[in-house]
Coordinates of C-alpha atoms and ligand atoms in Angstrom, one line a residue:
Chain B
X1 CA -95.5 1.0 -37.5
X2 CA -99.3 1.1 -37.7
X3 CA -99.3 3.9 -35.1
X4 CA -96.9 5.9 -37.2
X5 CA -98.9 5.2 -40.3
X6 CA -102.0 6.4 -38.6
X7 CA -100.3 9.6 -37.5
X8 CA -99.0 10.1 -41.0
X9 CA -102.4 9.7 -42.6
X10 CA -103.9 12.2 -40.2
X11 CA -101.2 14.7 -41.1
X12 CA -101.9 14.4 -44.8
X13 CA -105.7 14.2 -44.3
X14 CA -105.9 17.1 -41.8
X15 CA -103.8 19.4 -44.1
X16 CA -106.4 18.9 -46.8
X17 CA -109.4 19.1 -44.5
X18 CA -108.4 22.3 -42.7
X19 CA -107.4 24.1 -45.9
X20 CA -110.6 23.1 -47.6
X21 CA -112.5 24.4 -44.6
X22 CA -110.7 27.7 -44.9
X23 CA -111.5 28.0 -48.6
X24 CA -115.1 27.1 -48.0
X25 CA -115.4 30.3 -46.0
X26 CA -114.9 32.3 -49.3
X27 CA -117.8 30.6 -51.1
X28 CA -120.1 33.3 -52.6
X29 CA -117.7 36.1 -51.5
X30 CA -114.8 35.9 -54.0
X31 CA -113.6 38.9 -56.0
X32 CA -115.2 37.6 -59.2
X33 CA -117.7 35.0 -60.2
X34 CA -115.2 32.8 -62.1
X35 CA -112.7 33.1 -59.2
X36 CA -115.3 32.1 -56.7
X37 CA -116.1 29.0 -58.7
X38 CA -112.4 28.1 -59.2
X39 CA -111.6 28.4 -55.5
X40 CA -114.6 26.3 -54.6
X41 CA -113.3 23.7 -57.0
X42 CA -110.0 23.6 -55.1
X43 CA -111.9 23.4 -51.8
X44 CA -113.9 20.4 -53.2
X45 CA -110.8 18.6 -54.4
X46 CA -109.1 19.1 -51.1
X47 CA -112.2 17.9 -49.2
X48 CA -112.2 14.8 -51.5
X49 CA -108.6 14.1 -50.6
X50 CA -109.2 14.6 -46.9
X51 CA -112.1 12.1 -47.0
X52 CA -110.0 9.4 -48.7
X53 CA -107.1 9.9 -46.3
X54 CA -109.1 10.1 -43.1
X55 CA -111.2 7.1 -44.2
X56 CA -108.0 5.1 -44.7
X57 CA -106.8 6.2 -41.3
X58 CA -110.1 5.2 -39.7
X59 CA -110.2 1.9 -41.5
X60 CA -106.8 1.0 -40.2
X61 CA -107.6 2.1 -36.7
X62 CA -110.5 -0.4 -36.8
X63 CA -112.2 1.0 -33.7
X64 CA -115.4 2.0 -35.4
X65 CA -113.9 5.3 -36.4
X66 CA -114.8 6.8 -39.8
X67 CA -114.0 10.0 -41.7
X68 CA -116.7 11.9 -39.7
X69 CA -115.7 10.8 -36.3
X70 CA -112.1 11.9 -37.1
X71 CA -113.2 15.2 -38.5
X72 CA -115.8 16.1 -36.0
X73 CA -114.9 14.4 -32.7
X74 CA -111.2 15.3 -32.3
X75 CA -110.1 18.3 -30.3
X76 CA -107.5 20.7 -31.7
X77 CA -104.6 19.0 -29.9
X78 CA -105.5 15.8 -31.8
X79 CA -105.3 17.5 -35.2
X80 CA -102.1 17.0 -37.1
X81 CA -102.2 19.6 -39.9
X82 CA -99.4 22.1 -40.3
X83 CA -99.9 25.6 -39.0
X84 CA -99.9 27.1 -42.5
X85 CA -103.3 25.7 -43.5
X86 CA -105.1 26.8 -40.4
X87 CA -104.1 30.5 -40.7
X88 CA -107.1 32.7 -41.3
X89 CA -108.1 33.7 -44.8
X90 CA -107.2 37.4 -44.4
X91 CA -107.8 39.3 -47.6
X92 CA -107.8 37.5 -51.0
X93 CA -104.1 38.1 -51.4
X94 CA -103.4 36.4 -48.1
X95 CA -105.5 33.4 -49.1
X96 CA -103.7 33.1 -52.5
X97 CA -100.2 33.4 -51.0
X98 CA -101.1 30.6 -48.5
X99 CA -102.5 28.5 -51.3
X100 CA -99.5 28.9 -53.5
X101 CA -97.0 27.9 -50.9
X102 CA -99.1 24.9 -49.9
X103 CA -99.8 23.8 -53.5
X104 CA -96.1 24.0 -54.4
X105 CA -95.3 21.7 -51.4
X106 CA -98.2 19.4 -51.9
X107 CA -97.5 18.7 -55.5
X108 CA -94.0 17.6 -54.6
X109 CA -95.1 15.6 -51.6
X110 CA -97.8 13.8 -53.6
X111 CA -95.3 13.0 -56.3
X112 CA -93.1 11.3 -53.7
X113 CA -96.1 9.3 -52.4
X114 CA -96.8 8.0 -55.9
X115 CA -94.0 5.5 -55.2
X116 CA -95.1 4.7 -51.7
X117 CA -94.7 1.1 -50.7
X118 CA -98.2 1.4 -49.2
X119 CA -100.5 0.7 -52.2
X120 CA -103.5 2.5 -50.7
X121 CA -101.5 5.7 -50.1
X122 CA -100.0 5.5 -53.6
X123 CA -103.5 5.2 -55.1
X124 CA -104.7 8.3 -53.2
X125 CA -101.6 10.2 -54.3
X126 CA -102.2 9.3 -57.9
X127 CA -105.7 10.8 -57.9
X128 CA -104.7 13.8 -55.8
X129 CA -101.5 14.7 -57.7
X130 CA -103.5 15.4 -60.8
X131 CA -105.8 17.8 -58.9
X132 CA -103.0 19.5 -57.1
X133 CA -101.0 20.0 -60.3
X134 CA -103.9 21.9 -61.6
X135 CA -104.2 23.9 -58.3
X136 CA -100.5 24.7 -58.5
X137 CA -100.8 25.9 -62.1
X138 CA -103.6 28.1 -61.1
X139 CA -102.0 29.6 -58.0
X140 CA -98.7 30.1 -59.8
X141 CA -100.5 31.9 -62.6
X142 CA -102.2 34.1 -60.1
X143 CA -99.0 34.9 -58.4
X144 CA -97.6 36.1 -61.7
X145 CA -100.6 38.1 -62.8
X146 CA -101.1 39.8 -59.4
X147 CA -97.5 40.2 -58.6
X148 CA -96.9 41.7 -62.0
X149 CA -100.3 43.4 -62.1
X150 CA -101.0 46.8 -60.7
X151 CA -98.9 48.6 -58.1
X152 CA -101.5 47.9 -55.5
X153 CA -101.8 44.2 -56.2
X154 CA -98.0 43.9 -56.2
X155 CA -97.9 45.5 -52.8
X156 CA -100.7 43.5 -51.4
X157 CA -99.3 40.2 -52.6
X158 CA -95.8 41.0 -51.3
X159 CA -97.3 41.8 -47.9
X160 CA -99.3 38.6 -47.9
X161 CA -96.2 36.5 -48.8
X162 CA -94.1 38.2 -46.1
X163 CA -96.8 37.5 -43.6
X164 CA -97.4 33.8 -44.4
X165 CA -93.8 32.9 -45.2
X166 CA -92.7 31.9 -41.7
X167 CA -95.3 29.1 -41.7
X168 CA -93.7 27.4 -44.7
X169 CA -90.8 26.2 -42.7
X170 CA -92.8 23.6 -40.8
X171 CA -93.4 21.8 -44.1
X172 CA -89.8 20.7 -44.2
X173 CA -89.1 19.7 -40.6
X174 CA -89.1 15.9 -40.0
X175 CA -89.7 14.0 -36.8
X176 CA -89.7 10.4 -35.6
X177 CA -92.9 9.6 -37.5
X178 CA -91.4 10.9 -40.8
X179 CA -88.3 8.9 -40.1
X180 CA -90.2 5.7 -39.5
X181 CA -92.4 6.2 -42.6
X182 CA -89.3 7.0 -44.8
X183 CA -87.5 3.9 -43.5
X184 CA -90.6 1.8 -44.4
X185 CA -90.7 3.2 -47.9
X186 CA -94.2 4.6 -47.2
X187 CA -93.3 8.3 -46.9
X188 CA -90.5 10.7 -47.5
X189 CA -88.1 12.9 -45.6
X190 CA -89.6 16.4 -45.5
X191 CA -86.3 18.1 -45.7
X192 CA -85.6 16.4 -49.0
X193 CA -88.4 18.5 -50.6
X194 CA -87.0 21.9 -49.6
X195 CA -84.5 22.6 -52.4
X196 CA -86.9 21.8 -55.1
X197 CA -89.7 23.7 -53.5
X198 CA -87.6 26.7 -53.0
X199 CA -86.3 26.6 -56.6
X200 CA -89.8 26.5 -57.9
X201 CA -91.1 29.3 -55.6
X202 CA -88.1 31.4 -56.6
X203 CA -88.8 30.9 -60.2
X204 CA -92.4 31.9 -59.9
X205 CA -91.6 34.9 -57.7
X206 CA -89.0 36.1 -60.2
X207 CA -91.6 36.1 -63.0
X208 CA -94.1 37.7 -60.6
X209 CA -91.5 40.4 -59.7
X210 CA -92.0 39.4 -56.0
X211 CA -89.2 39.3 -53.4
X212 CA -88.4 36.1 -51.7
X213 CA -88.5 36.8 -47.9
X214 CA -85.2 36.6 -46.2
X215 CA -84.1 33.2 -44.8
X216 CA -84.2 32.7 -41.0
X217 CA -86.1 34.6 -38.4
X218 CA -89.3 33.3 -36.8
X219 CA -90.1 29.7 -37.8
X220 CA -93.3 28.6 -36.0
X221 CA -93.9 24.9 -35.9
X222 CA -95.7 22.2 -33.9
X223 CA -98.9 21.6 -35.9
X224 CA -97.8 18.2 -37.1
X225 CA -97.5 17.2 -33.4
X226 CA -100.8 18.7 -32.4
X227 CA -99.6 22.0 -31.0
X228 CA -101.5 24.6 -33.0
X229 CA -102.1 28.3 -33.2
X230 CA -105.1 29.9 -31.5
X231 CA -107.0 29.8 -34.8
X232 CA -107.6 26.1 -35.1
X233 CA -109.8 25.7 -32.0
X234 CA -112.1 28.4 -33.3
X235 CA -112.2 26.8 -36.8
X236 CA -113.1 23.5 -35.3
X237 CA -115.8 25.0 -33.0
X238 CA -117.5 26.2 -36.1
X239 CA -116.9 23.1 -38.2
X240 CA -117.9 20.6 -35.5
X241 CA -120.9 22.4 -33.9
X242 CA -123.7 20.2 -35.1
X243 CA -122.0 16.9 -34.5
X244 CA -121.0 18.0 -31.0
X245 CA -124.4 19.5 -30.1
X246 CA -126.4 16.5 -31.3
X247 CA -124.3 13.5 -30.0
X248 CA -125.1 10.3 -31.8
X249 CA -127.3 11.8 -34.5
X250 CA -126.9 10.8 -38.2
X251 CA -127.2 13.5 -40.9
Chain T
X1 CA -153.8 50.7 -85.6
X2 CA -153.1 50.5 -89.3
X3 CA -154.5 53.9 -90.2
X4 CA -151.3 55.3 -91.7
X5 CA -150.2 54.1 -95.2
X6 CA -146.5 53.8 -95.2
X7 CA -145.6 52.1 -98.5
X8 CA -142.0 52.6 -99.3
X9 CA -140.9 53.4 -95.8
X10 CA -140.8 49.9 -94.4
X11 CA -137.0 49.5 -94.7
X12 CA -135.8 52.9 -93.5
X13 CA -133.8 53.1 -90.3
X14 CA -136.6 54.7 -88.3
X15 CA -139.7 52.9 -89.2
X16 CA -143.1 54.5 -88.9
X17 CA -145.6 53.3 -86.4
X18 CA -147.3 50.9 -88.8
X19 CA -144.2 49.3 -90.3
X20 CA -143.2 48.7 -86.8
X21 CA -146.6 47.1 -86.3
X22 CA -145.9 44.9 -89.3
X23 CA -142.5 43.9 -88.0
X24 CA -144.0 43.1 -84.6
X25 CA -146.8 41.1 -86.2
X26 CA -144.2 39.1 -88.2
X27 CA -142.1 38.7 -85.0
X28 CA -145.2 37.5 -83.2
X29 CA -146.2 35.1 -85.9
X30 CA -142.7 33.5 -85.9
X31 CA -143.1 33.1 -82.1
X32 CA -146.5 31.5 -82.6
X33 CA -144.9 29.1 -85.1
X34 CA -142.4 28.1 -82.5
X35 CA -139.4 29.6 -84.2
X36 CA -136.7 30.6 -81.7
X37 CA -135.6 34.2 -81.5
X38 CA -131.8 34.5 -81.7
X39 CA -129.6 37.5 -80.7
X40 CA -129.0 38.7 -84.3
X41 CA -132.8 38.7 -85.1
X42 CA -134.9 41.8 -85.0
X43 CA -137.0 42.0 -81.9
X44 CA -139.3 44.6 -80.3
X45 CA -137.7 46.9 -77.8
X46 CA -140.1 45.9 -75.1
X47 CA -139.3 42.2 -75.7
X48 CA -135.6 42.9 -75.3
X49 CA -136.2 45.0 -72.2
X50 CA -138.5 42.5 -70.6
X51 CA -136.1 39.7 -71.2
X52 CA -133.1 41.7 -69.9
X53 CA -135.1 42.3 -66.7
X54 CA -136.2 38.7 -66.4
X55 CA -132.9 37.0 -67.2
X56 CA -130.8 39.4 -65.1
X57 CA -133.2 39.0 -62.2
X58 CA -132.8 35.3 -62.5
X59 CA -129.0 35.6 -62.7
X60 CA -129.0 37.8 -59.6
X61 CA -131.1 35.3 -57.8
X62 CA -128.6 32.6 -58.5
X63 CA -125.8 34.8 -57.1
X64 CA -127.5 36.1 -54.0
X65 CA -128.9 32.6 -53.6
X66 CA -125.4 31.3 -52.8
X67 CA -125.4 33.3 -49.6
X68 CA -128.1 31.6 -47.4
X69 CA -126.8 28.1 -48.1
X70 CA -123.2 29.2 -48.2
X71 CA -123.9 30.2 -44.6
X72 CA -123.8 26.5 -43.6
X73 CA -120.8 25.2 -45.7
X74 CA -118.4 25.6 -42.8
X75 CA -120.9 23.9 -40.4
X76 CA -122.2 21.1 -42.6
X77 CA -122.7 18.1 -40.2
X78 CA -120.8 15.5 -42.2
X79 CA -118.0 15.6 -44.8
X80 CA -120.3 14.1 -47.4
X81 CA -122.9 16.8 -46.8
X82 CA -120.2 19.5 -46.9
X83 CA -119.0 18.2 -50.3
X84 CA -122.5 18.1 -51.7
X85 CA -123.3 21.6 -50.4
X86 CA -120.1 23.1 -51.8
X87 CA -120.8 21.6 -55.2
X88 CA -124.4 22.8 -55.1
X89 CA -123.5 26.4 -54.2
X90 CA -120.8 26.3 -56.9
X91 CA -123.5 25.2 -59.4
X92 CA -125.5 28.2 -58.5
X93 CA -122.6 30.5 -59.3
X94 CA -122.4 28.7 -62.6
X95 CA -126.1 29.3 -63.2
X96 CA -125.5 33.0 -62.6
X97 CA -122.7 32.9 -65.1
X98 CA -124.7 31.2 -67.9
X99 CA -127.6 33.6 -67.3
X100 CA -125.5 36.7 -67.3
X101 CA -124.0 35.5 -70.6
X102 CA -127.5 34.9 -72.0
X103 CA -128.6 38.5 -70.9
X104 CA -125.4 39.9 -72.5
X105 CA -126.6 38.7 -75.9
X106 CA -129.4 41.2 -75.6
X107 CA -126.9 44.1 -75.4
X108 CA -126.3 44.8 -71.7
X109 CA -122.9 44.1 -70.0
X110 CA -122.4 42.0 -66.9
X111 CA -120.8 45.0 -65.2
X112 CA -124.0 47.0 -65.8
X113 CA -126.2 44.2 -64.4
X114 CA -124.0 43.7 -61.4
X115 CA -124.0 47.4 -60.8
X116 CA -127.8 47.4 -60.9
X117 CA -127.9 44.6 -58.3
X118 CA -125.5 46.4 -56.0
X119 CA -127.3 49.7 -56.1
X120 CA -130.6 47.9 -55.4
X121 CA -132.0 48.9 -58.8
X122 CA -132.4 45.3 -59.9
X123 CA -134.4 42.7 -58.0
X124 CA -133.6 39.1 -57.2
X125 CA -135.9 36.4 -55.8
X126 CA -137.2 37.6 -52.5
X127 CA -136.9 34.1 -50.9
X128 CA -133.2 34.7 -50.4
X129 CA -134.0 37.5 -48.0
X130 CA -135.0 34.9 -45.4
X131 CA -132.3 33.6 -43.0
X132 CA -131.0 30.1 -42.8
X133 CA -131.2 29.5 -39.0
X134 CA -130.5 25.8 -38.8
X135 CA -129.0 23.0 -40.9
X136 CA -132.6 21.9 -41.8
X137 CA -133.0 25.2 -43.6
X138 CA -130.4 23.9 -46.1
X139 CA -132.6 20.9 -46.7
X140 CA -135.8 23.0 -46.9
X141 CA -134.2 25.3 -49.5
X142 CA -133.1 22.4 -51.7
X143 CA -136.5 20.7 -51.4
X144 CA -138.7 23.7 -51.6
X145 CA -136.8 26.6 -53.2
X146 CA -134.9 24.6 -55.8
X147 CA -138.2 22.6 -56.2
X148 CA -140.0 25.8 -57.0
X149 CA -137.2 26.9 -59.3
X150 CA -137.5 23.7 -61.3
X151 CA -141.3 24.2 -61.6
X152 CA -140.6 27.7 -63.0
X153 CA -137.7 26.8 -65.2
X154 CA -138.6 23.6 -66.9
X155 CA -141.2 25.4 -69.1
X156 CA -138.6 28.1 -69.8
X157 CA -136.5 25.5 -71.6
X158 CA -139.0 26.0 -74.4
X159 CA -139.2 29.8 -74.2
X160 CA -138.9 31.9 -77.3
X161 CA -135.5 33.3 -76.7
X162 CA -132.8 30.9 -77.8
X163 CA -129.9 31.7 -75.5
X164 CA -132.3 31.8 -72.5
X165 CA -133.9 28.5 -73.4
X166 CA -130.5 26.8 -73.8
X167 CA -129.2 28.2 -70.5
X168 CA -132.3 26.8 -68.8
X169 CA -131.7 23.4 -70.2
X170 CA -128.3 23.3 -68.5
X171 CA -129.6 24.8 -65.3
X172 CA -132.5 22.5 -65.0
X173 CA -130.4 19.3 -65.1
X174 CA -128.5 20.6 -62.0
X175 CA -131.6 21.9 -60.2
X176 CA -133.0 18.4 -60.2
X177 CA -129.9 17.3 -58.3
X178 CA -130.3 20.3 -55.9
X179 CA -133.8 19.4 -55.1
X180 CA -132.9 15.7 -54.4
X181 CA -130.1 16.6 -52.1
X182 CA -132.4 18.9 -50.2
X183 CA -135.1 16.3 -49.8
X184 CA -132.4 13.8 -48.8
X185 CA -131.3 16.1 -46.0
X186 CA -134.9 16.3 -44.8
X187 CA -135.3 12.5 -45.0
X188 CA -132.2 12.0 -42.8
X189 CA -133.5 14.6 -40.3
X190 CA -137.0 13.1 -40.2
X191 CA -135.6 9.6 -39.6
X192 CA -133.3 11.0 -36.9
X193 CA -133.6 12.1 -33.3
X194 CA -136.6 14.1 -32.0
X195 CA -134.4 17.2 -32.0
X196 CA -133.6 16.7 -35.7
X197 CA -137.2 16.1 -36.6
X198 CA -138.3 19.2 -34.8
X199 CA -135.6 21.1 -36.7
X200 CA -137.0 19.8 -40.0
X201 CA -140.6 20.8 -39.0
X202 CA -139.5 24.3 -38.0
X203 CA -137.7 24.7 -41.3
X204 CA -140.8 23.7 -43.2
X205 CA -142.9 26.1 -41.1
X206 CA -140.6 29.0 -42.0
X207 CA -140.0 28.2 -45.7
X208 CA -143.4 27.0 -46.8
X209 CA -145.1 30.3 -47.4
X210 CA -142.1 32.1 -48.8
X211 CA -141.7 29.2 -51.3
X212 CA -145.2 29.7 -52.5
X213 CA -144.6 33.4 -52.8
X214 CA -141.7 32.7 -55.1
X215 CA -144.0 32.3 -58.1
X216 CA -145.0 35.9 -57.8
X217 CA -148.3 37.8 -57.2
X218 CA -151.6 36.2 -58.0
X219 CA -152.6 36.2 -61.6
X220 CA -155.0 39.1 -61.2
X221 CA -152.2 41.4 -59.9
X222 CA -149.4 40.2 -62.1
X223 CA -148.3 43.2 -64.2
X224 CA -146.4 41.7 -67.2
X225 CA -148.2 38.4 -67.5
X226 CA -150.3 38.6 -70.7
X227 CA -147.7 40.1 -72.9
X228 CA -145.0 37.8 -71.6
X229 CA -147.2 34.8 -72.3
X230 CA -147.8 35.9 -75.9
X231 CA -144.1 36.3 -76.3
X232 CA -143.6 32.8 -74.8
X233 CA -141.2 34.0 -72.2
X234 CA -143.7 33.0 -69.6
X235 CA -145.4 29.7 -70.3
X236 CA -147.6 29.3 -67.3
X237 CA -149.2 31.8 -65.0
X238 CA -148.0 32.4 -61.5
X239 CA -151.0 30.7 -60.0
X240 CA -150.8 27.6 -62.3
X241 CA -147.2 27.1 -61.2
X242 CA -148.0 27.7 -57.6
X243 CA -150.7 25.0 -57.7
X244 CA -148.3 22.6 -59.3
X245 CA -145.9 23.2 -56.5
X246 CA -148.5 22.6 -53.8
X247 CA -149.7 19.4 -55.5
X248 CA -146.1 18.1 -55.7
X249 CA -145.0 19.1 -52.2
X250 CA -147.9 18.2 -49.9
X251 CA -147.5 14.4 -50.5
X252 CA -143.7 14.8 -50.1
X253 CA -144.2 16.5 -46.7
X254 CA -146.6 13.6 -45.7
X255 CA -143.9 11.1 -46.7
X256 CA -141.5 12.9 -44.4
X257 CA -144.0 12.9 -41.6
X258 CA -144.1 16.6 -41.6
X259 CA -147.1 18.9 -41.4
X260 CA -147.5 21.7 -43.9
X261 CA -148.2 24.9 -41.9
X262 CA -151.5 25.6 -43.5
X263 CA -154.7 24.1 -42.0
X264 CA -156.5 24.8 -45.2
X265 CA -154.4 22.4 -47.2
X266 CA -156.9 19.7 -48.3
X267 CA -157.2 17.4 -51.4
X268 CA -160.1 18.7 -53.6
X269 CA -161.2 15.7 -55.7
X270 CA -163.5 17.9 -57.8
X271 CA -160.6 20.1 -58.9
X272 CA -158.0 17.3 -58.9
X273 CA -155.8 19.6 -56.9
X274 CA -154.9 20.5 -53.3
X275 CA -156.7 23.6 -52.0
X276 CA -154.5 25.9 -49.9
X277 CA -155.0 28.9 -47.7
X278 CA -154.5 32.6 -48.4
X279 CA -150.9 33.9 -48.9
X280 CA -149.9 37.0 -47.0
X281 CA -149.1 39.2 -49.9
X282 CA -148.4 42.1 -47.7
X283 CA -145.4 40.2 -46.4
X284 CA -144.3 39.5 -50.0
X285 CA -144.5 43.1 -51.1
X286 CA -142.7 44.2 -48.0
X287 CA -139.8 41.8 -48.7
X288 CA -139.7 42.9 -52.3
X289 CA -139.5 46.5 -51.2
X290 CA -136.4 45.7 -49.2
X291 CA -137.9 45.1 -45.7
X292 CA -137.3 41.4 -45.4
X293 CA -135.2 40.0 -42.6
X294 CA -132.0 39.8 -44.6
X295 CA -132.3 42.2 -47.6
X296 CA -129.7 44.6 -46.2
X297 CA -127.3 41.9 -45.2
X298 CA -127.4 40.1 -48.5
X299 CA -126.8 43.3 -50.5
X300 CA -124.1 44.3 -48.0
X301 CA -122.3 41.0 -48.5
X302 CA -122.4 41.2 -52.3
X303 CA -121.3 44.8 -52.2
X304 CA -118.5 44.1 -49.9
X305 CA -117.3 41.1 -52.0
X306 CA -117.3 43.4 -55.0
X307 CA -115.5 46.3 -53.4
X308 CA -113.0 44.1 -51.7
X309 CA -112.3 42.3 -55.0
X310 CA -111.7 45.5 -57.0
X311 CA -107.9 45.4 -56.6
X312 CA -108.0 41.8 -57.9
X313 CA -110.0 42.5 -61.0
X314 CA -108.1 45.6 -61.8
X315 CA -104.8 43.8 -61.4
X316 CA -105.7 41.1 -63.9
X317 CA -106.6 43.8 -66.4
X318 CA -103.3 45.6 -65.6
X319 CA -101.3 42.4 -66.2
X320 CA -103.1 41.7 -69.4
X321 CA -102.4 45.3 -70.6
X322 CA -98.7 44.8 -69.8
X323 CA -98.5 41.6 -71.7
X324 CA -100.2 43.1 -74.7
X325 CA -97.8 46.1 -74.6
X326 CA -94.9 43.6 -74.4
X327 CA -96.2 41.7 -77.4
X328 CA -96.6 44.9 -79.5
X329 CA -93.1 46.0 -78.5
X330 CA -91.7 42.6 -79.5
X331 CA -93.6 42.6 -82.8
X332 CA -92.3 46.2 -83.7
Ligands
FE2_401 FE1 -129.7 27.6 -59.7
FE2_402 FE1 -130.3 25.3 -57.4

């Protein structure tokens, strides 16, 4: 069980870490000063969540690992985040579409984890769920304002959603790790979130006058098991450069 | 100066020269008495213009200042350092926001100021036109550049213009944290491997002189100094502040085990200050003119962010307009 728990914590922690890393790329370059600050806030919250989750994973591993050894000294095949969060930022509409789909999932996932039989995980979820509820309110509000904004913003956001949509499927696909965590009362069955997620997304899209992409089609997956897109390795090359080029140094 | 008698004209909309003199004299004596000027108060045109220039330049510096450090957010060497840096760069955006708001109370819009920045009409602190080549530069910026900013800004918490003084109080609290995190990065590097220590020394070598230039030209060449001091929007001269900075920083460098890149730095017991060597003012003016290593790049990045974000800003306005129309239609 501890191997599955470790894996589970990496999945949750890596999702937050990699998305935070992507959002950090925007810092100082957002479309408006207030927006820049708000997005950096989200990046900071996610980074905080990642640190708690990875520290917990490291602690349980007990092999001298810590949050930094996990973040900086694993290769892309050892990362367990979903493909959605590693997708490049694209334009600001792409970034927001990715964020909305993730926030909507994450707020449901964290609410399930509130009742986790693992007290340490439940405690992290309790802190994180407040943050993510705010992120979701913010990203939903932006979906509505941009979807039902100008003709141009509507078109850009619809294109962005259509592009990122296939990556949402992976969020709901379970495997043996999920099954073991669900059986132990630590985690949840990913498929069990899908209806509620879809209902919420549908509701926001309706208000935003956005079209829900058609079901089916291309459904990339594998991130949770360490099989990523080409983007992750480059993201890590940038993120890990100092730790890798100065082995053993403290910062 | 008071040759013209203007009895009975003092309160007309277009005051004669001498009634203006009287108003200015009253204005000055209020300032001398330490009374804060507030947005609704009468103020001389030149006071208003000087402040708009000063505050908006300061705001632009905060905004452009995000870029050199932002350059290292994705490469910060630990998650803790990354979190601190993200928070710091976010603070700088907040400083820009308070300062733009303070300037807006003087009758200019943020859009106008931003436009002046993007077209190159407005200036920002020339220090941000130097590149951040290594992680140690992030430490050096916090230590030296935020350090200089504090030196400059603490007196401004007592400046004569209320909204500016109040903005400075908020900003200074955060700047103290910025400086500490920078020095803390330097401490870690200097206690680290030889490679890390060399990185720290190299950063000090490159940031030392530009940090001293941040205080502006020597007092003899400073154009606006005397009037600004009388108006209490400048409380110390450039050279006074620069000396304070040198006095504070030299012992800090020694504590780190780093060498300040100026062989003429020496304690002068008679003056009670550190002496230091000549600053290359030609370099300073050259960077101010736009010929620093990163002037073009910084402005390009800001311009691109603004242009790329236009659809976003327009859409929010369009949405708000639709909502307003809907509300009117429902009310009718
Ligand atoms: Fe600042
Ligand atoms: Fe600062």
